[in-house]
DNA sequence: AATTAAATTTCGCCT
DNA sequence: AGGCGAAGTTTAATT
C-alpha cells in the first residue's frame, strides 16, 4: 500500500514557505488544506469578487477546489475537478493560486496574504457510499416489494420506453389489468399527472386491455387530485423512507439477480 | 476586536483528546476541521451509508457540516446550518459526532476511529462577496446600457407584470415600436420562446401599436431559431460577461439612482 | 406556507 | 458532445 495520511503541516507559515509547500503538494496530486486570509476572483460563466477575509480552502487531487467561509453549507467559490489545472506563484509578497479549466472556460484566482494553517494529505478512501430512496430506489423498492404499491400488483418491467418518454413501472394488477405507474419521490405536480396521462394514451393505443394509471408519490400538489380524477388516474401514497427500509431488507445479491432477470 | 485565527491544532491525536477538543470548540461556536478515518450515516429525506475511509470534515459556526472525500467538488455528506445541533461523545474507543436538525428531520452521524489532524479557528471574515452577470444583472446591464440589446433601444420598465407572467424588459425601439424583451443568461430554450410568445399576445391585446418580441440570450437551443421565426419573434445575442463589464463601469450610486426613478 | 424560477447549479444517462 | 431530468438538490423571490 502506498504512503497515505498526513504528509505535512505548517502552522502560521509565511507566504514563501507556503508557496513551496503548496506547489509541491499539488504537483504530487495531494489533498491540500489552507486556512488563511485571502481574496478570490472568479471569471467564467459569471464573474465574482470576494474581498479579503479568513477562509478555509481545499485543493483536491482531481483539481477541484473549494473556498469556504465561516458559515453556510455551500462554498462561496469553487471549481469542479476534471480538466482543472491548478498552479501557484509568489507575487509581491502574496501567494497567488490560479485554477483554470476549459469547457466551460473559467478561472478562480485566490490571493493569500496571511496563512494560519496549511497541510497536505493523501486520503486513503475506498469505502463505498450508498444512497437509499432516490427516485430510482423507489422504483426498485416497488419492484422487490410490489405490495408497497398495492396488494396483488405484479411488476413486469421498469423504465420502459413508451413514446412520450419513460414509464417508471409497468405491471398487472390482481384482476389482470395493465397498470402504468409513475413514481415521484417528492410531492407530485400537475406535470407528473399530465406526463402519466400521456403515457397512458400511448399504452392504450397499443392494447385493447383495460389500462390503469397510478401516480405513486409521498404527496400530491395543489389541485392535482382534481386533475387526476379528470384524467381518470389514481393516486397511491408511497413513502420514500419505507422504500428505503424495504431495500435495506433485501440483500444486494438478490437485488442484482432480480434486475438481471428483469 | 475579539480573538480570532488559529486557536488550536492536534496532530495525530487519540480519540479521547479529540473528543474533548471538539466538544469544547463546537460549544464555543468555532470552526472545526477534522481529517481522519471515519464512517458516516445519514437518515432523513433519504438515507445513506458511507463505509470507513479518510476524509476531511468541517464543522462550521452555524452548525453546518461537510464531509469531503479526496475527489469531487461536492461533499459526500453534509448538513445545512441554521437549526442544526451538533454534539460529540466517546463510544467504545471511537468518537461519534451527531448532527441533528428538524424541518426537515434529518441526522448525520460521523464515527471517527483515527484522527490525523484536528484544528479549531475563529474565522474573521467581513469581506463582501459580489456576483456579476446573473440573469438579474443582465437585465440591469440592458437598462443602463440599452445598446447591448440594440441601437436606439429605450427601456421603459423591467420585470413588468403582464398576464401570463413577467416581462424581463419592456421598451421602445428607434422607430417607436414597442419591444418586449425576454432575457436568459444561458442558452435559450423553446420554453423561453413560448413564454415570450405568450407575453407578446398579452401585450398586443392591450395596444394597437406594433409589438416586437426579442429573446436575448448568449445562445439559442436546438430548433429554437425555427420556432422564433414561426412565432414572429427575434433573437439577439447577449453576453453575460459583457453585461458584467457594463455593470462594473457604472458606479453603484448611479445604478441606485437609476432604479429609484425607474 | 407554498409555488416558481434560478443556480458559476452538479451529475447522470441517453441520444 | 448535447439534451433531458433528478438531486438528501439549495436558495431566493413571490403569491
mmCIF file of C-alpha atoms (C1' of nucleotides) in Angstrom, chain A residues 132 241 244, chain B residues 40-49 77 79 99-101 104-109, chain D residues 8:
data_model
loop_
_atom_site.group_PDB
_atom_site.id
_atom_site.type_symbol
_atom_site.label_atom_id
_atom_site.label_comp_id
_atom_site.label_asym_id
_atom_site.label_seq_id
_atom_site.Cartn_x
_atom_site.Cartn_y
_atom_site.Cartn_z
ATOM 1 C CA UNK A 132 -31.238 4.969 -0.463
ATOM 2 C CA UNK A 241 -38.478 6.135 3.836
ATOM 3 C CA UNK A 244 -35.516 2.674 1.801
ATOM 4 C CA UNK B 40 -20.889 8.367 8.002
ATOM 5 C CA UNK B 41 -24.591 7.562 8.263
ATOM 6 C CA UNK B 42 -27.306 9.873 7.067
ATOM 7 C CA UNK B 43 -31.013 9.448 7.646
ATOM 8 C CA UNK B 44 -33.630 11.998 6.702
ATOM 9 C CA UNK B 45 -35.139 12.867 3.348
ATOM 10 C CA UNK B 46 -33.231 9.858 2.084
ATOM 11 C CA UNK B 47 -30.774 7.544 3.800
ATOM 12 C CA UNK B 48 -27.113 6.929 3.072
ATOM 13 C CA UNK B 49 -24.195 4.980 4.386
ATOM 14 C CA UNK B 77 -22.384 14.089 3.192
ATOM 15 C CA UNK B 79 -25.846 19.243 6.898
ATOM 16 C CA UNK B 99 -25.706 16.477 13.841
ATOM 17 C CA UNK B 100 -29.464 16.684 14.031
ATOM 18 C CA UNK B 101 -31.993 19.166 12.712
ATOM 19 C CA UNK B 104 -36.710 18.559 7.637
ATOM 20 C CA UNK B 105 -35.955 15.967 10.294
ATOM 21 C CA UNK B 106 -32.592 14.512 9.436
ATOM 22 C CA UNK B 107 -29.373 13.492 11.061
ATOM 23 C CA UNK B 108 -25.774 12.819 10.166
ATOM 24 C CA UNK B 109 -23.678 10.576 12.382
ATOM 25 C "C1'" DG D 8 -30.915 14.409 0.589
#
